[in-house]
Structure formats: structure tokens, C-alpha cells
Coordinates of C-alpha atoms in Angstrom, one line a residue:
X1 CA 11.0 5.0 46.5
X2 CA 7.8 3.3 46.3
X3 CA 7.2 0.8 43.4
X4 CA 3.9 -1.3 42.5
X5 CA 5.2 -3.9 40.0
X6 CA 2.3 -5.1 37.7
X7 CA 1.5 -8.6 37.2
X8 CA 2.9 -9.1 34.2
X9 CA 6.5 -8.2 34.7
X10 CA 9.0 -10.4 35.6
X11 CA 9.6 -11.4 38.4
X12 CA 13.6 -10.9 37.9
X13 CA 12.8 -7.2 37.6
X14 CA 11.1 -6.9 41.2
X15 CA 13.9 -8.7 42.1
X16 CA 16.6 -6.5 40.6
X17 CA 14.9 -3.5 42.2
X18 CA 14.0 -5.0 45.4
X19 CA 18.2 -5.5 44.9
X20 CA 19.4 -2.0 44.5
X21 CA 16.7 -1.1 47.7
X22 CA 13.3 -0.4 46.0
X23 CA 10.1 -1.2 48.2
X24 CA 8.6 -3.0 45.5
X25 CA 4.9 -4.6 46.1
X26 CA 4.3 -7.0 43.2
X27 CA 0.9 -7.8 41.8
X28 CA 1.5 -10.8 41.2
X29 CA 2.4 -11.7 44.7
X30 CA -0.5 -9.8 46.3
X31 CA -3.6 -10.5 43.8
X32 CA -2.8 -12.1 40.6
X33 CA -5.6 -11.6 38.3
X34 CA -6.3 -8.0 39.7
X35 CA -7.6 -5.3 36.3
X36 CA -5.1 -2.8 35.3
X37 CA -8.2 -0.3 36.6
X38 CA -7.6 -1.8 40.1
X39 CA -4.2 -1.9 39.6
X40 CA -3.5 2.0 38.5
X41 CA -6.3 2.8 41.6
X42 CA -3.6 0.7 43.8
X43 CA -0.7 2.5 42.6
X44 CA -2.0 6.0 42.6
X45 CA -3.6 5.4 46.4
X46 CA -0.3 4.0 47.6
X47 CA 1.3 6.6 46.3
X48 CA 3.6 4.1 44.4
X49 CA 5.4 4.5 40.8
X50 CA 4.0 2.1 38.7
X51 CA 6.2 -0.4 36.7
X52 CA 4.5 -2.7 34.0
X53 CA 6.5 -5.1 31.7
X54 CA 9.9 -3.9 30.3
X55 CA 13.8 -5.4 31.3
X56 CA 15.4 -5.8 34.3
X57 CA 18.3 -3.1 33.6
X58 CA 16.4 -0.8 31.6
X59 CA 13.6 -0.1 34.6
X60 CA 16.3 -0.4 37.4
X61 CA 18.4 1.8 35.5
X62 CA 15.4 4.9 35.0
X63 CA 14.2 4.3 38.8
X64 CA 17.8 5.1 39.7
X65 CA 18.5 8.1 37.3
X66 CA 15.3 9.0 37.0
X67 CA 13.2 8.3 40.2
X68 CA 12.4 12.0 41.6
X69 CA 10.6 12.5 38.6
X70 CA 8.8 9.3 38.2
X71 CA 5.7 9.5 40.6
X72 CA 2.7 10.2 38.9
X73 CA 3.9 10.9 35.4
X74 CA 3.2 8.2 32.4
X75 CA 6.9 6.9 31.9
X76 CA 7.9 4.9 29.3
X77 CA 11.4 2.8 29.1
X78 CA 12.7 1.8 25.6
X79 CA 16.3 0.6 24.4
X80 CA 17.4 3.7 24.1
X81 CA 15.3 6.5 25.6
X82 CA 13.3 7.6 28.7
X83 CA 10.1 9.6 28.1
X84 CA 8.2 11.0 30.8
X85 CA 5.3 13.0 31.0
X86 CA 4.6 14.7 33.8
X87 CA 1.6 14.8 35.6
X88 CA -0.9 17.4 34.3

């Protein structure tokens, strides 16, 4: 799976994924200080799920369970739930 970490996660989660054998571009490796516009256009033309701040376990955790129905649906990882919304 294809993962676009924004720039303002942590860089302990792109390492956790990049861990359990994500390819896992980070923003703030590439272009810190790119817009979240130009950062959704990145993700969407890379054809990359896109993971914005959150914890390490929790986002490793929903890419693992989760990760067939991740690309291009708006997910969101709490404490105790995973909500996804699939592309329209």
C-alpha cells in the first residue's frame, strides 16, 4: 500500500509504517511547507492513501485491518473507532 504522510504527523508514525512495510512518502521529507490543496492533489495523483496527524498504533493498526478499503475514502482514526467513507 501506498501512503503519503502529511507534514504534520510524526515522524515515529512514518516510521512505524515504513516498519510493518508501507511505502510511505512523507511531506515533510519531500516539501515541508507544501498547502494541504497541494498535498491532497499529491496524494490523489499518486494514487496514495493519505495519513494526516493521529498515533503511531492507531494509524498502523487501520492501514493493516483496514487498508483495502482506505484509498480514496475520507478516514478517520479515533481511540476507539474507525470511520470510513467511501468514495462517492
Amino acid at each position: 500500500m501506498k501512503l503519503l504522510a502529511d507534514e504534520g504527523g510524526e515522524a515515529r508514525i512514518v516510521e512505524r509504517l515504513r516498519f510493518e512495510g508501507h511505502d510511505v512518502e512523507y511531506v515533510a521529507e519531500l516539501a515541508p511547507g507544501t498547502t494541504d490543496d497541494d498535498v491532497l492533489d499529491r496524494a490523489n495523483a499518486g494514487q496514495c492513501v493519505l495519513v494526516t496527524v493521529d498515533k503511531a498504533a492507531m494509524v498502523a493498526s487501520a492501514v493493516r485491518d483496514h487498508g483495502d478499503q482506505l484509498f480514496g475514502a475520507f478516514t478517520v482514526v479515533s481511540h476507539d473507532m474507525v470511520r470510513i467513507r467511501p468514495p462517492l
